C-alpha cells in the first residue's frame, strides 16, 4: 500500500458544533484506519456477490477523513477479488470522484499513460444554420426555454412540497432496510448499434431500456397480486393506468475537463474544479407495455430533448443549496417524493489497471439516500454496467437479480427489434 500518500492537506470531518455538519480541517491520514483487509473464510460465505452489500449496514467514521477502502479477498462471478471504496459525498460529486480515481489507473495496453474518457461535444443548432434561419431558431429556442423553465419550476416546487408524489407501487417499500447491490453488464458495441440505428444518444438508449425493464418488472408484480385475486391471465397486461413513476436524474453541472487535467488539479491556475456541482431532473417514466420495443427509445429521446431545453437542473441545484443553507439538510433532500435516483458516468475507453492490478469492472453506486431504488449506469471499456441499489422490503422484491434480468431482457428485445427491422447500418 506504499503507493498511497500518508498525508493530506485538508479533509472533511464531522463538525461538533453543528449537528450533522462537516468542516474542512488540516489532517494527517493514518492508512491503518482507512484501509481495511478483513480475514474472510470463503467457506462461511454463502454468496460473495451479496457479501459486499453488508457494507451498507455501517457508515464511515465521521471523526476522521470520510473515506475508507475495503479489500475483500473473495472470488466473485467475474473477479478474483473486490476493492470497495466508500467515500462520503461531501468530498465531491460522482464525476469528480470518478475522475480522481481514474488518475490512479493506467492503460493496460500502455502502463505509462492514464486512460481516456469520452468527451461530449455540444452542438448549437443556430450556429449550423444560415444567418436568417439561425436567428429564427435562436428566438424560438429562447421562447421554448422560457416556457419549459416556467413549467419545470412549478412541477419541481410541487414535488419538493410533497404536493406531487409518485404512485405507490411494489417498488416503494420500507426505507429502513439495508441496501442490496446487484449488477449486470451488456456490450457497449450492442448499445452503440442501437444508438446509431435510432439516431440518438447512448444515454437515451439506457433510459429507454430502464423504462422497458421497470415496465416488465411492475407488470409481473401486479400480475402476481392479481392472480391471488384470480383477476389475471397468463401474459396479460396487469399494469394500472396512469402510474406516476419518476426518477431524480443526477446532472453534473460543472465542467468536466477529463482525468488528464485532474492530475494537475491542485496546481495554481488549473481549470479543473472539484466539488458537488449536481442538479436534478425529475424524469418521468411512462410505465406501459409497448408492442414496438423501440418506442421506449423514441420516448426517452423526446423526453430528454425536452429536458435539455430547460434550466431546471441548474434551478434545482440553486434551490437545494438555499434550502440546505437556510432550512437544513432534511428539507434539502428534494427527490424523496420520487421512486428512484438515476445517474450515468462515463468510464475509461480502454482496459485499465489499478497500481498494477487489472480492473475487471467499475460499478459506482450510493447508499444512505432517502429513496427506494438507485440505478447507476457506467460505460467501461467495451461494457455498459448497470448497478442497482435496492432499498425495499425483501418480501416485495425477494430477488433483485430478477430486476437485472428484466433490464437485460429488455435491452435484448430492443436490439433484436433494431436488427429485425433492418435498421443496422454498415
mmCIF file of C-alpha atoms in Angstrom:
data_model
loop_
_atom_site.group_PDB
_atom_site.id
_atom_site.type_symbol
_atom_site.label_atom_id
_atom_site.label_comp_id
_atom_site.label_asym_id
_atom_site.label_seq_id
_atom_site.Cartn_x
_atom_site.Cartn_y
_atom_site.Cartn_z
ATOM 1 C CA UNK A 1 0.000 0.000 0.000
ATOM 2 C CA UNK A 2 3.036 2.285 -0.219
ATOM 3 C CA UNK A 3 1.541 3.922 -3.315
ATOM 4 C CA UNK A 4 -0.892 5.870 -1.135
ATOM 5 C CA UNK A 5 0.037 9.257 0.246
ATOM 6 C CA UNK A 6 0.307 9.328 4.031
ATOM 7 C CA UNK A 7 -0.680 12.948 4.341
ATOM 8 C CA UNK A 8 -3.495 15.183 3.261
ATOM 9 C CA UNK A 9 -3.624 18.960 3.317
ATOM 10 C CA UNK A 10 -7.315 19.166 4.146
ATOM 11 C CA UNK A 11 -10.113 16.679 4.795
ATOM 12 C CA UNK A 12 -13.784 16.852 5.603
ATOM 13 C CA UNK A 13 -14.672 15.665 9.132
ATOM 14 C CA UNK A 14 -17.623 15.991 11.490
ATOM 15 C CA UNK A 15 -18.290 19.458 12.887
ATOM 16 C CA UNK A 16 -19.089 19.013 16.584
ATOM 17 C CA UNK A 17 -20.675 22.470 16.764
ATOM 18 C CA UNK A 18 -23.289 21.767 14.067
ATOM 19 C CA UNK A 19 -25.495 18.673 14.217
ATOM 20 C CA UNK A 20 -24.895 16.661 11.061
ATOM 21 C CA UNK A 21 -22.456 19.273 9.768
ATOM 22 C CA UNK A 22 -18.999 18.817 8.256
ATOM 23 C CA UNK A 23 -15.948 21.058 8.197
ATOM 24 C CA UNK A 24 -12.540 21.180 6.485
ATOM 25 C CA UNK A 25 -9.528 20.706 8.722
ATOM 26 C CA UNK A 26 -5.807 20.098 8.265
ATOM 27 C CA UNK A 27 -5.094 16.459 8.957
ATOM 28 C CA UNK A 28 -2.720 13.541 8.589
ATOM 29 C CA UNK A 29 -4.031 10.293 7.097
ATOM 30 C CA UNK A 30 -3.455 7.099 9.084
ATOM 31 C CA UNK A 31 -3.759 4.379 6.449
ATOM 32 C CA UNK A 32 -4.315 1.693 9.080
ATOM 33 C CA UNK A 33 -7.614 3.352 9.918
ATOM 34 C CA UNK A 34 -8.709 3.770 6.298
ATOM 35 C CA UNK A 35 -7.542 0.590 4.562
ATOM 36 C CA UNK A 36 -9.417 -2.439 5.885
ATOM 37 C CA UNK A 37 -8.448 -6.008 4.992
ATOM 38 C CA UNK A 38 -10.769 -8.385 6.884
ATOM 39 C CA UNK A 39 -9.878 -12.034 7.436
ATOM 40 C CA UNK A 40 -12.506 -13.938 5.452
ATOM 41 C CA UNK A 41 -13.223 -17.623 5.133
ATOM 42 C CA UNK A 42 -14.922 -18.212 1.757
ATOM 43 C CA UNK A 43 -16.389 -21.462 3.093
ATOM 44 C CA UNK A 44 -18.526 -19.498 5.556
ATOM 45 C CA UNK A 45 -19.766 -17.021 2.941
ATOM 46 C CA UNK A 46 -22.780 -18.275 1.043
ATOM 47 C CA UNK A 47 -22.643 -15.692 -1.749
ATOM 48 C CA UNK A 48 -19.585 -13.455 -2.276
ATOM 49 C CA UNK A 49 -21.657 -11.248 -4.610
ATOM 50 C CA UNK A 50 -24.072 -10.490 -1.758
ATOM 51 C CA UNK A 51 -21.341 -10.051 0.856
ATOM 52 C CA UNK A 52 -20.409 -6.584 -0.427
ATOM 53 C CA UNK A 53 -23.930 -5.384 0.405
ATOM 54 C CA UNK A 54 -23.175 -5.875 4.114
ATOM 55 C CA UNK A 55 -21.043 -2.721 3.985
ATOM 56 C CA UNK A 56 -24.252 -0.672 3.736
ATOM 57 C CA UNK A 57 -25.077 -1.674 7.323
ATOM 58 C CA UNK A 58 -22.288 0.552 8.621
ATOM 59 C CA UNK A 59 -21.324 4.134 7.912
ATOM 60 C CA UNK A 60 -17.992 5.892 7.528
ATOM 61 C CA UNK A 61 -16.385 7.221 10.703
ATOM 62 C CA UNK A 62 -17.007 10.961 10.747
ATOM 63 C CA UNK A 63 -14.209 11.747 13.198
ATOM 64 C CA UNK A 64 -11.560 11.217 10.526
ATOM 65 C CA UNK A 65 -11.313 11.949 6.759
ATOM 66 C CA UNK A 66 -14.555 10.499 5.434
ATOM 67 C CA UNK A 67 -13.374 7.674 3.185
ATOM 68 C CA UNK A 68 -12.214 4.094 3.527
ATOM 69 C CA UNK A 69 -11.059 1.224 1.331
ATOM 70 C CA UNK A 70 -12.115 -2.392 1.920
ATOM 71 C CA UNK A 71 -10.007 -5.082 0.251
ATOM 72 C CA UNK A 72 -12.051 -8.293 0.139
ATOM 73 C CA UNK A 73 -10.202 -11.468 -0.801
ATOM 74 C CA UNK A 74 -13.321 -13.068 -2.264
ATOM 75 C CA UNK A 75 -13.736 -14.565 -5.705
ATOM 76 C CA UNK A 76 -16.960 -13.311 -7.276
ATOM 77 C CA UNK A 77 -18.692 -14.220 -10.525
ATOM 78 C CA UNK A 78 -16.351 -12.058 -12.616
ATOM 79 C CA UNK A 79 -13.379 -11.049 -10.440
ATOM 80 C CA UNK A 80 -10.710 -12.721 -8.315
ATOM 81 C CA UNK A 81 -11.159 -10.191 -5.506
ATOM 82 C CA UNK A 82 -13.010 -6.947 -4.787
ATOM 83 C CA UNK A 83 -11.866 -3.489 -3.710
ATOM 84 C CA UNK A 84 -14.638 -1.310 -2.293
ATOM 85 C CA UNK A 85 -14.066 2.424 -1.920
ATOM 86 C CA UNK A 86 -16.529 4.162 0.367
ATOM 87 C CA UNK A 87 -16.383 7.933 0.021
ATOM 88 C CA UNK A 88 -18.664 10.483 1.667
ATOM 89 C CA UNK A 89 -20.436 12.673 -0.854
ATOM 90 C CA UNK A 90 -19.195 15.799 0.911
ATOM 91 C CA UNK A 91 -15.823 15.180 -0.762
ATOM 92 C CA UNK A 92 -17.184 15.574 -4.280
ATOM 93 C CA UNK A 93 -19.783 14.600 -6.849
ATOM 94 C CA UNK A 94 -19.652 11.399 -8.868
ATOM 95 C CA UNK A 95 -17.782 12.948 -11.790
ATOM 96 C CA UNK A 96 -15.115 14.454 -9.519
ATOM 97 C CA UNK A 97 -14.637 11.247 -7.550
ATOM 98 C CA UNK A 98 -14.541 9.049 -10.646
ATOM 99 C CA UNK A 99 -12.081 11.384 -12.348
ATOM 100 C CA UNK A 100 -9.811 11.321 -9.318
ATOM 101 C CA UNK A 101 -9.971 7.520 -9.126
ATOM 102 C CA UNK A 102 -9.047 7.217 -12.799
ATOM 103 C CA UNK A 103 -5.930 9.329 -12.254
ATOM 104 C CA UNK A 104 -4.673 6.410 -10.145
ATOM 105 C CA UNK A 105 -5.145 3.944 -13.024
ATOM 106 C CA UNK A 106 -3.216 3.262 -16.229
ATOM 107 C CA UNK A 107 -3.965 1.711 -19.582
ATOM 108 C CA UNK A 108 -3.146 -1.966 -19.731
ATOM 109 C CA UNK A 109 -2.018 -1.529 -23.324
ATOM 110 C CA UNK A 110 0.321 1.312 -22.245
ATOM 111 C CA UNK A 111 1.161 1.305 -18.499
ATOM 112 C CA UNK A 112 2.729 4.755 -18.734
ATOM 113 C CA UNK A 113 -0.476 6.529 -19.840
ATOM 114 C CA UNK A 114 -3.695 7.295 -17.946
ATOM 115 C CA UNK A 115 -6.928 6.120 -19.586
ATOM 116 C CA UNK A 116 -9.048 8.364 -21.750
ATOM 117 C CA UNK A 117 -12.724 9.121 -21.216
ATOM 118 C CA UNK A 118 -15.268 10.282 -23.825
ATOM 119 C CA UNK A 119 -15.898 13.998 -24.257
ATOM 120 C CA UNK A 120 -19.355 15.111 -25.367
ATOM 121 C CA UNK A 121 -19.356 17.881 -27.936
ATOM 122 C CA UNK A 122 -22.429 20.086 -27.651
ATOM 123 C CA UNK A 123 -23.856 21.376 -30.905
ATOM 124 C CA UNK A 124 -25.655 24.699 -31.146
ATOM 125 C CA UNK A 125 -28.278 24.314 -33.928
ATOM 126 C CA UNK A 126 -28.463 28.076 -34.505
ATOM 127 C CA UNK A 127 -24.771 28.145 -35.481
ATOM 128 C CA UNK A 128 -25.121 25.355 -38.022
ATOM 129 C CA UNK A 129 -27.999 27.085 -39.863
ATOM 130 C CA UNK A 130 -27.970 30.114 -42.161
ATOM 131 C CA UNK A 131 -27.969 33.668 -40.823
ATOM 132 C CA UNK A 132 -31.753 34.363 -41.033
ATOM 133 C CA UNK A 133 -32.722 30.803 -40.164
ATOM 134 C CA UNK A 134 -30.199 30.823 -37.323
ATOM 135 C CA UNK A 135 -31.808 33.944 -35.784
ATOM 136 C CA UNK A 136 -35.257 32.362 -36.072
ATOM 137 C CA UNK A 137 -34.053 29.157 -34.417
ATOM 138 C CA UNK A 138 -32.330 31.142 -31.667
ATOM 139 C CA UNK A 139 -35.509 33.134 -30.961
ATOM 140 C CA UNK A 140 -37.663 30.021 -30.967
ATOM 141 C CA UNK A 141 -35.279 28.219 -28.604
ATOM 142 C CA UNK A 142 -35.439 31.183 -26.219
ATOM 143 C CA UNK A 143 -39.260 31.007 -26.168
ATOM 144 C CA UNK A 144 -39.210 27.235 -25.598
ATOM 145 C CA UNK A 145 -36.601 27.643 -22.857
ATOM 146 C CA UNK A 146 -38.680 30.269 -21.042
ATOM 147 C CA UNK A 147 -41.849 28.146 -21.191
ATOM 148 C CA UNK A 148 -40.062 24.982 -20.080
ATOM 149 C CA UNK A 149 -38.439 26.783 -17.149
ATOM 150 C CA UNK A 150 -41.837 28.108 -16.031
ATOM 151 C CA UNK A 151 -43.452 24.644 -16.157
ATOM 152 C CA UNK A 152 -40.465 22.898 -14.583
ATOM 153 C CA UNK A 153 -40.206 25.317 -11.669
ATOM 154 C CA UNK A 154 -43.875 24.747 -10.820
ATOM 155 C CA UNK A 155 -43.503 20.960 -11.086
ATOM 156 C CA UNK A 156 -40.288 20.951 -9.060
ATOM 157 C CA UNK A 157 -41.742 23.060 -6.252
ATOM 158 C CA UNK A 158 -44.907 20.938 -6.192
ATOM 159 C CA UNK A 159 -42.738 17.847 -5.770
ATOM 160 C CA UNK A 160 -40.486 19.450 -3.160
ATOM 161 C CA UNK A 161 -43.530 20.486 -1.099
ATOM 162 C CA UNK A 162 -44.976 16.940 -1.356
ATOM 163 C CA UNK A 163 -47.920 18.164 -3.413
ATOM 164 C CA UNK A 164 -46.961 15.834 -6.265
ATOM 165 C CA UNK A 165 -45.832 12.359 -5.233
ATOM 166 C CA UNK A 166 -45.219 9.197 -7.211
ATOM 167 C CA UNK A 167 -47.797 6.427 -7.300
ATOM 168 C CA UNK A 168 -47.275 3.826 -4.591
ATOM 169 C CA UNK A 169 -46.058 0.750 -6.462
ATOM 170 C CA UNK A 170 -44.335 -2.524 -5.459
ATOM 171 C CA UNK A 171 -41.016 -0.691 -5.960
ATOM 172 C CA UNK A 172 -41.719 1.575 -2.986
ATOM 173 C CA UNK A 173 -41.082 -0.259 0.263
ATOM 174 C CA UNK A 174 -39.540 0.426 3.639
ATOM 175 C CA UNK A 175 -36.552 2.771 3.776
ATOM 176 C CA UNK A 176 -35.318 1.059 6.930
ATOM 177 C CA UNK A 177 -33.965 -1.940 5.040
ATOM 178 C CA UNK A 178 -30.218 -2.188 4.278
ATOM 179 C CA UNK A 179 -29.265 -1.680 0.648
ATOM 180 C CA UNK A 180 -28.663 -4.527 -1.748
ATOM 181 C CA UNK A 181 -26.169 -4.157 -4.622
ATOM 182 C CA UNK A 182 -26.748 -6.076 -7.831
ATOM 183 C CA UNK A 183 -25.007 -5.548 -11.152
ATOM 184 C CA UNK A 184 -25.338 -6.550 -14.789
ATOM 185 C CA UNK A 185 -23.242 -5.735 -17.898
ATOM 186 C CA UNK A 186 -24.140 -5.530 -21.560
ATOM 187 C CA UNK A 187 -21.954 -4.981 -24.603
ATOM 188 C CA UNK A 188 -21.109 -1.366 -25.379
ATOM 189 C CA UNK A 189 -20.897 -2.284 -29.066
ATOM 190 C CA UNK A 190 -24.502 -3.529 -28.937
ATOM 191 C CA UNK A 191 -25.571 -0.299 -27.213
ATOM 192 C CA UNK A 192 -23.835 1.722 -29.933
ATOM 193 C CA UNK A 193 -25.599 -0.395 -32.566
ATOM 194 C CA UNK A 194 -28.991 0.647 -31.145
ATOM 195 C CA UNK A 195 -27.797 4.244 -30.681
ATOM 196 C CA UNK A 196 -26.714 4.543 -34.319
ATOM 197 C CA UNK A 197 -29.837 2.880 -35.679
ATOM 198 C CA UNK A 198 -32.154 5.111 -33.624
ATOM 199 C CA UNK A 199 -30.039 8.243 -34.228
ATOM 200 C CA UNK A 200 -29.967 9.079 -30.565
ATOM 201 C CA UNK A 201 -27.519 9.195 -27.639
ATOM 202 C CA UNK A 202 -26.239 6.315 -25.532
ATOM 203 C CA UNK A 203 -27.909 7.946 -22.539
ATOM 204 C CA UNK A 204 -31.289 7.823 -24.331
ATOM 205 C CA UNK A 205 -30.796 4.128 -25.080
ATOM 206 C CA UNK A 206 -30.062 3.296 -21.448
ATOM 207 C CA UNK A 207 -33.022 5.331 -20.198
ATOM 208 C CA UNK A 208 -35.304 3.598 -22.699
ATOM 209 C CA UNK A 209 -34.002 0.202 -21.576
ATOM 210 C CA UNK A 210 -34.632 1.175 -17.948
ATOM 211 C CA UNK A 211 -38.191 2.250 -18.778
ATOM 212 C CA UNK A 212 -38.845 -1.047 -20.541
ATOM 213 C CA UNK A 213 -37.320 -3.095 -17.714
ATOM 214 C CA UNK A 214 -39.291 -1.292 -14.995
ATOM 215 C CA UNK A 215 -42.493 -1.798 -17.011
ATOM 216 C CA UNK A 216 -41.815 -5.539 -17.257
ATOM 217 C CA UNK A 217 -40.979 -5.770 -13.555
ATOM 218 C CA UNK A 218 -44.090 -3.923 -12.396
ATOM 219 C CA UNK A 219 -46.346 -5.838 -14.783
ATOM 220 C CA UNK A 220 -45.104 -9.087 -13.267
ATOM 221 C CA UNK A 221 -45.518 -7.830 -9.689
ATOM 222 C CA UNK A 222 -49.042 -6.565 -10.315
ATOM 223 C CA UNK A 223 -49.821 -9.827 -12.136
ATOM 224 C CA UNK A 224 -48.751 -11.842 -9.103
ATOM 225 C CA UNK A 225 -51.105 -9.801 -6.933
ATOM 226 C CA UNK A 226 -53.965 -10.154 -9.406
ATOM 227 C CA UNK A 227 -53.501 -13.914 -9.723
ATOM 228 C CA UNK A 228 -54.006 -14.214 -5.994
ATOM 229 C CA UNK A 229 -57.336 -12.462 -6.534
ATOM 230 C CA UNK A 230 -57.959 -14.559 -9.692
ATOM 231 C CA UNK A 231 -58.142 -11.448 -11.855
ATOM 232 C CA UNK A 232 -55.244 -12.106 -14.215
ATOM 233 C CA UNK A 233 -54.437 -14.471 -17.037
ATOM 234 C CA UNK A 234 -51.042 -15.623 -18.272
ATOM 235 C CA UNK A 235 -49.337 -12.970 -20.392
ATOM 236 C CA UNK A 236 -51.921 -10.265 -19.657
ATOM 237 C CA UNK A 237 -51.269 -6.583 -19.150
ATOM 238 C CA UNK A 238 -51.757 -6.110 -15.420
ATOM 239 C CA UNK A 239 -50.397 -2.569 -15.146
ATOM 240 C CA UNK A 240 -52.736 0.041 -13.649
ATOM 241 C CA UNK A 241 -53.376 3.094 -15.780
ATOM 242 C CA UNK A 242 -51.585 6.398 -15.238
ATOM 243 C CA UNK A 243 -48.760 5.244 -12.969
ATOM 244 C CA UNK A 244 -46.653 8.244 -11.974
ATOM 245 C CA UNK A 245 -43.086 6.972 -11.594
ATOM 246 C CA UNK A 246 -40.236 9.449 -11.763
ATOM 247 C CA UNK A 247 -36.502 9.429 -11.324
ATOM 248 C CA UNK A 248 -34.381 12.118 -9.755
ATOM 249 C CA UNK A 249 -31.898 12.244 -12.619
ATOM 250 C CA UNK A 250 -28.452 13.428 -11.479
ATOM 251 C CA UNK A 251 -26.865 16.027 -13.767
ATOM 252 C CA UNK A 252 -23.285 17.218 -13.472
ATOM 253 C CA UNK A 253 -23.334 21.000 -13.886
ATOM 254 C CA UNK A 254 -19.608 21.536 -13.615
ATOM 255 C CA UNK A 255 -17.051 21.480 -16.379
ATOM 256 C CA UNK A 256 -15.585 18.008 -16.909
ATOM 257 C CA UNK A 257 -12.084 18.645 -18.218
ATOM 258 C CA UNK A 258 -11.010 14.990 -18.217
ATOM 259 C CA UNK A 259 -8.745 12.999 -15.964
ATOM 260 C CA UNK A 260 -5.508 14.227 -17.517
ATOM 261 C CA UNK A 261 -6.276 17.715 -16.237
ATOM 262 C CA UNK A 262 -7.202 16.355 -12.816
ATOM 263 C CA UNK A 263 -3.602 15.162 -12.487
ATOM 264 C CA UNK A 264 -2.718 18.853 -12.222
ATOM 265 C CA UNK A 265 -5.872 19.802 -10.351
ATOM 266 C CA UNK A 266 -4.087 21.222 -7.337
ATOM 267 C CA UNK A 267 -1.775 23.421 -9.389
ATOM 268 C CA UNK A 268 -2.397 27.139 -9.355
ATOM 269 C CA UNK A 269 -4.334 28.331 -12.366
ATOM 270 C CA UNK A 270 -5.768 24.903 -13.205
ATOM 271 C CA UNK A 271 -9.178 24.950 -14.911
ATOM 272 C CA UNK A 272 -10.207 21.687 -13.255
ATOM 273 C CA UNK A 273 -12.740 22.090 -10.455
ATOM 274 C CA UNK A 274 -13.602 19.840 -7.539
ATOM 275 C CA UNK A 275 -16.874 19.748 -5.623
ATOM 276 C CA UNK A 276 -20.547 18.900 -5.732
ATOM 277 C CA UNK A 277 -21.904 20.531 -8.872
ATOM 278 C CA UNK A 278 -25.081 18.429 -9.049
ATOM 279 C CA UNK A 279 -28.542 19.317 -10.318
ATOM 280 C CA UNK A 280 -31.676 17.220 -10.580
ATOM 281 C CA UNK A 281 -34.018 16.469 -13.427
ATOM 282 C CA UNK A 282 -37.338 14.972 -12.409
ATOM 283 C CA UNK A 283 -37.571 12.446 -15.224
ATOM 284 C CA UNK A 284 -40.992 10.806 -15.803
ATOM 285 C CA UNK A 285 -41.061 7.150 -16.857
ATOM 286 C CA UNK A 286 -44.129 6.153 -18.841
ATOM 287 C CA UNK A 287 -44.827 2.710 -17.380
ATOM 288 C CA UNK A 288 -46.566 0.654 -20.074
ATOM 289 C CA UNK A 289 -46.131 -2.440 -22.234
ATOM 290 C CA UNK A 290 -45.284 -1.468 -25.822
ATOM 291 C CA UNK A 291 -45.993 -3.520 -28.939
ATOM 292 C CA UNK A 292 -42.891 -1.976 -30.507
ATOM 293 C CA UNK A 293 -39.965 -2.029 -28.026
ATOM 294 C CA UNK A 294 -38.275 0.774 -29.987
ATOM 295 C CA UNK A 295 -40.990 3.117 -28.712
ATOM 296 C CA UNK A 296 -39.191 3.144 -25.358
ATOM 297 C CA UNK A 297 -36.109 4.631 -27.055
ATOM 298 C CA UNK A 298 -38.149 7.143 -29.065
ATOM 299 C CA UNK A 299 -39.922 8.348 -25.945
ATOM 300 C CA UNK A 300 -36.661 8.572 -23.990
ATOM 301 C CA UNK A 301 -35.122 10.736 -26.708
ATOM 302 C CA UNK A 302 -38.162 13.028 -26.885
ATOM 303 C CA UNK A 303 -38.257 13.439 -23.098
ATOM 304 C CA UNK A 304 -34.533 14.119 -22.797
ATOM 305 C CA UNK A 305 -34.609 16.596 -25.708
ATOM 306 C CA UNK A 306 -37.332 18.453 -23.865
ATOM 307 C CA UNK A 307 -35.303 18.372 -20.610
ATOM 308 C CA UNK A 308 -32.244 19.719 -22.410
ATOM 309 C CA UNK A 309 -34.328 22.722 -23.498
ATOM 310 C CA UNK A 310 -34.693 23.821 -19.877
ATOM 311 C CA UNK A 311 -32.627 25.053 -16.947
ATOM 312 C CA UNK A 312 -34.373 23.015 -14.251
ATOM 313 C CA UNK A 313 -31.178 21.142 -13.342
ATOM 314 C CA UNK A 314 -29.490 24.469 -12.559
ATOM 315 C CA UNK A 315 -32.606 25.687 -10.744
ATOM 316 C CA UNK A 316 -32.755 22.551 -8.593
ATOM 317 C CA UNK A 317 -29.072 22.933 -7.706
ATOM 318 C CA UNK A 318 -29.672 26.542 -6.639
ATOM 319 C CA UNK A 319 -32.835 25.678 -4.680
ATOM 320 C CA UNK A 320 -31.239 22.749 -2.842
ATOM 321 C CA UNK A 321 -28.292 24.963 -1.818
ATOM 322 C CA UNK A 322 -30.691 27.586 -0.477
ATOM 323 C CA UNK A 323 -32.768 25.085 1.474
ATOM 324 C CA UNK A 324 -29.649 23.439 2.834
ATOM 325 C CA UNK A 325 -28.252 26.773 3.965
ATOM 326 C CA UNK A 326 -31.373 28.266 5.498
ATOM 327 C CA UNK A 327 -33.553 25.313 6.495
ATOM 328 C CA UNK A 328 -31.230 22.355 6.998
ATOM 329 C CA UNK A 329 -30.248 19.168 5.211
ATOM 330 C CA UNK A 330 -33.563 17.366 5.755
ATOM 331 C CA UNK A 331 -35.523 19.814 3.617
ATOM 332 C CA UNK A 332 -32.746 19.944 1.044
ATOM 333 C CA UNK A 333 -33.381 16.324 0.047
ATOM 334 C CA UNK A 334 -35.982 17.199 -2.546
ATOM 335 C CA UNK A 335 -36.259 13.989 -4.613
ATOM 336 C CA UNK A 336 -37.731 11.905 -1.744
ATOM 337 C CA UNK A 337 -41.139 12.082 -3.442
ATOM 338 C CA UNK A 338 -39.802 10.221 -6.490
ATOM 339 C CA UNK A 339 -39.386 6.463 -6.794
ATOM 340 C CA UNK A 340 -35.729 6.237 -7.814
ATOM 341 C CA UNK A 341 -32.441 8.001 -8.462
ATOM 342 C CA UNK A 342 -30.771 7.578 -11.841
ATOM 343 C CA UNK A 343 -27.287 8.612 -12.896
ATOM 344 C CA UNK A 344 -24.703 7.753 -15.510
ATOM 345 C CA UNK A 345 -20.954 8.301 -15.640
ATOM 346 C CA UNK A 346 -18.516 7.878 -18.494
ATOM 347 C CA UNK A 347 -15.754 5.422 -17.723
ATOM 348 C CA UNK A 348 -12.446 4.716 -19.433
ATOM 349 C CA UNK A 349 -12.326 3.746 -23.087
ATOM 350 C CA UNK A 350 -9.569 1.192 -22.512
ATOM 351 C CA UNK A 351 -8.961 -1.749 -20.200
ATOM 352 C CA UNK A 352 -7.195 -0.353 -17.135
ATOM 353 C CA UNK A 353 -5.118 -1.440 -14.156
ATOM 354 C CA UNK A 354 -5.045 -0.037 -10.628
ATOM 355 C CA UNK A 355 -1.455 0.033 -9.360
ATOM 356 C CA UNK A 356 -0.626 -2.966 -11.496
ATOM 357 C CA UNK A 357 -3.791 -4.970 -10.828
ATOM 358 C CA UNK A 358 -6.166 -5.417 -13.821
ATOM 359 C CA UNK A 359 -9.612 -3.927 -13.187
ATOM 360 C CA UNK A 360 -12.401 -6.362 -14.130
ATOM 361 C CA UNK A 361 -15.191 -3.789 -13.725
ATOM 362 C CA UNK A 362 -16.081 -0.484 -12.092
ATOM 363 C CA UNK A 363 -19.527 -0.264 -10.501
ATOM 364 C CA UNK A 364 -20.317 3.118 -8.856
ATOM 365 C CA UNK A 365 -23.283 3.323 -6.535
ATOM 366 C CA UNK A 366 -24.550 5.015 -3.364
ATOM 367 C CA UNK A 367 -26.339 4.289 -0.136
ATOM 368 C CA UNK A 368 -27.814 6.478 2.552
ATOM 369 C CA UNK A 369 -30.089 8.408 0.199
ATOM 370 C CA UNK A 370 -33.811 8.608 1.106
ATOM 371 C CA UNK A 371 -35.066 6.704 -1.915
ATOM 372 C CA UNK A 372 -36.284 3.231 -2.740
ATOM 373 C CA UNK A 373 -34.206 2.407 -5.785
ATOM 374 C CA UNK A 374 -30.949 3.707 -7.229
ATOM 375 C CA UNK A 375 -29.839 2.936 -10.769
ATOM 376 C CA UNK A 376 -26.345 3.831 -11.943
ATOM 377 C CA UNK A 377 -25.091 3.251 -15.477
ATOM 378 C CA UNK A 378 -21.432 3.424 -16.439
ATOM 379 C CA UNK A 379 -19.574 2.759 -19.673
ATOM 380 C CA UNK A 380 -16.376 0.845 -19.004
ATOM 381 C CA UNK A 381 -14.100 -0.133 -21.935
ATOM 382 C CA UNK A 382 -16.335 -2.385 -24.056
ATOM 383 C CA UNK A 383 -19.040 -2.778 -21.412
ATOM 384 C CA UNK A 384 -22.017 -0.850 -20.137
ATOM 385 C CA UNK A 385 -22.552 -1.704 -16.473
ATOM 386 C CA UNK A 386 -25.885 -1.330 -14.719
ATOM 387 C CA UNK A 387 -25.547 -1.047 -10.952
ATOM 388 C CA UNK A 388 -28.759 -1.220 -8.968
ATOM 389 C CA UNK A 389 -29.091 -0.340 -5.312
ATOM 390 C CA UNK A 390 -32.346 -1.622 -3.865
ATOM 391 C CA UNK A 391 -33.892 -0.473 -0.622
ATOM 392 C CA UNK A 392 -37.165 -2.327 -0.451
ATOM 393 C CA UNK A 393 -38.857 -4.920 1.696
ATOM 394 C CA UNK A 394 -37.427 -8.260 0.559
ATOM 395 C CA UNK A 395 -40.939 -9.656 0.799
ATOM 396 C CA UNK A 396 -41.806 -7.370 -2.149
ATOM 397 C CA UNK A 397 -38.677 -7.926 -4.235
ATOM 398 C CA UNK A 398 -37.015 -11.037 -2.770
ATOM 399 C CA UNK A 399 -34.626 -11.437 -5.709
ATOM 400 C CA UNK A 400 -33.144 -8.180 -7.023
ATOM 401 C CA UNK A 401 -31.315 -10.196 -9.689
ATOM 402 C CA UNK A 402 -34.687 -10.570 -11.406
ATOM 403 C CA UNK A 403 -34.840 -6.812 -11.949
ATOM 404 C CA UNK A 404 -31.395 -7.012 -13.559
ATOM 405 C CA UNK A 405 -32.714 -9.790 -15.797
ATOM 406 C CA UNK A 406 -35.708 -7.625 -16.757
ATOM 407 C CA UNK A 407 -33.395 -4.826 -17.878
ATOM 408 C CA UNK A 408 -31.065 -7.174 -19.738
ATOM 409 C CA UNK A 409 -34.020 -8.882 -21.450
ATOM 410 C CA UNK A 410 -35.498 -5.507 -22.382
ATOM 411 C CA UNK A 411 -32.221 -4.463 -23.981
ATOM 412 C CA UNK A 412 -32.063 -7.709 -25.964
ATOM 413 C CA UNK A 413 -35.659 -7.170 -27.182
ATOM 414 C CA UNK A 414 -34.766 -3.649 -28.325
ATOM 415 C CA UNK A 415 -31.582 -4.816 -30.058
ATOM 416 C CA UNK A 416 -33.472 -7.674 -31.777
ATOM 417 C CA UNK A 417 -36.136 -5.208 -32.978
ATOM 418 C CA UNK A 418 -33.438 -2.984 -34.495
ATOM 419 C CA UNK A 419 -31.934 -5.947 -36.341
ATOM 420 C CA UNK A 420 -35.318 -7.372 -37.429
ATOM 421 C CA UNK A 421 -36.340 -4.038 -38.950
ATOM 422 C CA UNK A 422 -33.128 -3.815 -40.932
ATOM 423 C CA UNK A 423 -32.043 -0.622 -39.176
ATOM 424 C CA UNK A 424 -28.425 -1.717 -38.762
ATOM 425 C CA UNK A 425 -26.063 0.478 -40.784
ATOM 426 C CA UNK A 426 -22.959 -0.963 -42.395
#
